[in-house]
Amino acid sequence: MTYQNLLLKIKDGILFITINRESKLNALNKATLGELHFAVTDSFHDDSVAGIIITGAGEKAFVAGADISEFSDFNEDEGRNLAREGQTKVFDVIQNSEKPVIAAINGFALGGGLELALACHIRIAADNAKLGLPEVSLGLIPGYGGTQRLTQLVGRGKALEMILTADMISSEEAYRIGLVNYSVPVAELLPKAEELLQKILKRSPLAIGAAIRAVNAGLTDGVNGFDQEIQEFSSCFGTLDYQEGILAFKEKRKPDFRKK
Ligand code: COA
């Protein structure tokens, strides 16, 4: 596949996905969402990729939202399809990725841009980042999972304040309320994301996938997260990586996980 709206680079097991529509502040149009779906799902079958970092091109924006020009004349059915397709093909796929995904937020993360970051497993923001869900100022509400994922992360009170006021918050404030894991100087954004992901990639990839599934289970309607944890925990005992982890511990050496 040739990408028009994304830049992809694989380095040391990490797939860097850069959303590359700088002149539109990397707004997510249909084509970009399609490419994101393809890039992420393709990486699931690519053994050279163990984790993903998503960022935006340029210094101004991570992603300034869904592309407003594409839905300005939509009716209710089209609106429903837009939200449903985006959620199932991109945002849920990222959340459920068994390969860890980190958002490196370099500037505006608004609307669908913040929702993209929320779907990732971990968020790191540059100190110039501005984060918000401004949809109500357009007569809309967040439609790519923002009402749910923001609430899960920061609690109902803060989430409702952000959603109802449509205000942007600073990187520092986002860190303070637990919306991002780290707030770092711009120059340290990608190095920090890479360092954190490389640390995760030293752990058992099968256990990483199991942990993500167990955490996500607790957020899924009708699924008992505790039961899922028991199932995932027990499955780990059947892996060679578990045997290697225990052996390495006993032999006081670093484990050599093979994802088996
Ligand atoms: N959809 C489509 N185009 C967008 C966009 C979006 N979500 N966000 C920015 N752009 C475009 C602008 O239309 C402009 O294009 P143009 O040069 O062809 O006119 C370009 O990106 C640059 O944006 P501009 O508004 O000129 O930059 P700014 O520095 O003055 O303002 C923002 C930056 C982020 C405050 C402003 O662009 C904005 O409010 N964007 C919309 C955010 C939003 O509501 N997102 C949620 C959508 S549901």
PDB file of C-alpha atoms and ligand atoms in Angstrom, residues 23-25 27 60 64-69 71 108 110-111 134-135 138 168, ligand 1:
ATOM      1  CA  SER A  23      -1.265  22.116   6.085  1.00  0.00           C
ATOM      2  CA  LYS A  24      -4.561  20.921   7.656  1.00  0.00           C
ATOM      3  CA  LEU A  25      -3.018  20.443  11.091  1.00  0.00           C
ATOM      4  CA  ALA A  27      -6.930  16.612  10.566  1.00  0.00           C
ATOM      5  CA  LYS A  60       2.039  22.695  15.523  1.00  0.00           C
ATOM      6  CA  ALA A  64      -6.547  18.999  15.160  1.00  0.00           C
ATOM      7  CA  GLY A  65      -9.580  16.744  14.920  1.00  0.00           C
ATOM      8  CA  ALA A  66     -11.695  14.981  12.378  1.00  0.00           C
ATOM      9  CA  ASP A  67     -11.693  16.828   9.055  1.00  0.00           C
ATOM     10  CA  ILE A  68     -14.617  19.208   9.443  1.00  0.00           C
ATOM     11  CA  SER A  69     -14.825  19.889   5.695  1.00  0.00           C
ATOM     12  CA  PHE A  71     -18.899  16.142   7.295  1.00  0.00           C
ATOM     13  CA  PHE A 108      -2.885  20.468  19.188  1.00  0.00           C
ATOM     14  CA  LEU A 110      -8.334  18.255  19.536  1.00  0.00           C
ATOM     15  CA  GLY A 111     -11.545  16.341  18.949  1.00  0.00           C
ATOM     16  CA  PRO A 134     -14.244  21.179  21.224  1.00  0.00           C
ATOM     17  CA  GLU A 135     -17.136  19.386  19.497  1.00  0.00           C
ATOM     18  CA  LEU A 138     -19.661  22.959  16.597  1.00  0.00           C
ATOM     19  CA  MET A 168      -8.300  23.254  25.662  1.00  0.00           C
TER      20      MET A 168
HETATM   21  N1  COA B   1     -10.720  19.940  10.012  1.00  0.00           N
HETATM   22  C1  COA B   1     -10.402  20.471   8.811  1.00  0.00           C
HETATM   23  N2  COA B   1      -9.458  21.411   8.651  1.00  0.00           N
HETATM   24  C2  COA B   1      -8.815  21.845   9.747  1.00  0.00           C
HETATM   25  C3  COA B   1      -9.101  21.338  11.028  1.00  0.00           C
HETATM   26  C4  COA B   1     -10.100  20.346  11.135  1.00  0.00           C
HETATM   27  N3  COA B   1     -10.424  19.762  12.313  1.00  0.00           N
HETATM   28  N4  COA B   1      -8.302  21.957  11.927  1.00  0.00           N
HETATM   29  C5  COA B   1      -7.558  22.820  11.223  1.00  0.00           C
HETATM   30  N5  COA B   1      -7.863  22.758   9.920  1.00  0.00           N
HETATM   31  C6  COA B   1      -7.276  23.517   8.811  1.00  0.00           C
HETATM   32  C7  COA B   1      -7.800  24.946   8.771  1.00  0.00           C
HETATM   33  O1  COA B   1      -9.058  24.990   8.119  1.00  0.00           O
HETATM   34  C8  COA B   1      -6.701  25.614   7.992  1.00  0.00           C
HETATM   35  O2  COA B   1      -6.845  25.294   6.637  1.00  0.00           O
HETATM   36  P1  COA B   1      -6.729  26.470   5.505  1.00  0.00           P
HETATM   37  O3  COA B   1      -5.331  26.998   5.668  1.00  0.00           O
HETATM   38  O4  COA B   1      -6.946  25.755   4.228  1.00  0.00           O
HETATM   39  O5  COA B   1      -7.762  27.472   5.866  1.00  0.00           O
HETATM   40  C9  COA B   1      -5.440  24.916   8.471  1.00  0.00           C
HETATM   41  O6  COA B   1      -5.881  23.667   9.019  1.00  0.00           O
HETATM   42  C10 COA B   1      -4.714  25.656   9.566  1.00  0.00           C
HETATM   43  O7  COA B   1      -5.606  25.922  10.629  1.00  0.00           O
HETATM   44  P2  COA B   1      -5.896  27.389  11.219  1.00  0.00           P
HETATM   45  O8  COA B   1      -7.262  27.379  11.823  1.00  0.00           O
HETATM   46  O9  COA B   1      -5.606  28.418  10.196  1.00  0.00           O
HETATM   47  O10 COA B   1      -4.782  27.464  12.368  1.00  0.00           O
HETATM   48  P3  COA B   1      -4.821  28.345  13.684  1.00  0.00           P
HETATM   49  O11 COA B   1      -3.479  28.276  14.279  1.00  0.00           O
HETATM   50  O12 COA B   1      -5.420  29.678  13.415  1.00  0.00           O
HETATM   51  O13 COA B   1      -5.869  27.567  14.655  1.00  0.00           O
HETATM   52  C11 COA B   1      -6.817  25.603  15.708  1.00  0.00           C
HETATM   53  C12 COA B   1      -5.559  26.270  15.124  1.00  0.00           C
HETATM   54  C13 COA B   1      -6.479  24.172  16.029  1.00  0.00           C
HETATM   55  C14 COA B   1      -7.245  26.338  16.997  1.00  0.00           C
HETATM   56  C15 COA B   1      -7.974  25.672  14.674  1.00  0.00           C
HETATM   57  O14 COA B   1      -7.494  25.186  13.423  1.00  0.00           O
HETATM   58  C16 COA B   1      -9.196  24.870  15.026  1.00  0.00           C
HETATM   59  O15 COA B   1      -9.963  25.303  15.887  1.00  0.00           O
HETATM   60  N6  COA B   1      -9.409  23.709  14.382  1.00  0.00           N
HETATM   61  C17 COA B   1     -10.580  22.914  14.555  1.00  0.00           C
HETATM   62  C18 COA B   1     -10.499  22.115  15.838  1.00  0.00           C
HETATM   63  C19 COA B   1     -11.769  21.318  16.055  1.00  0.00           C
HETATM   64  O16 COA B   1     -12.833  21.855  16.236  1.00  0.00           O
HETATM   65  N7  COA B   1     -11.622  19.983  16.039  1.00  0.00           N
HETATM   66  C20 COA B   1     -12.695  19.095  16.286  1.00  0.00           C
HETATM   67  C21 COA B   1     -13.365  18.723  15.019  1.00  0.00           C
HETATM   68  S1  COA B   1     -14.754  17.672  15.344  1.00  0.00           S
END
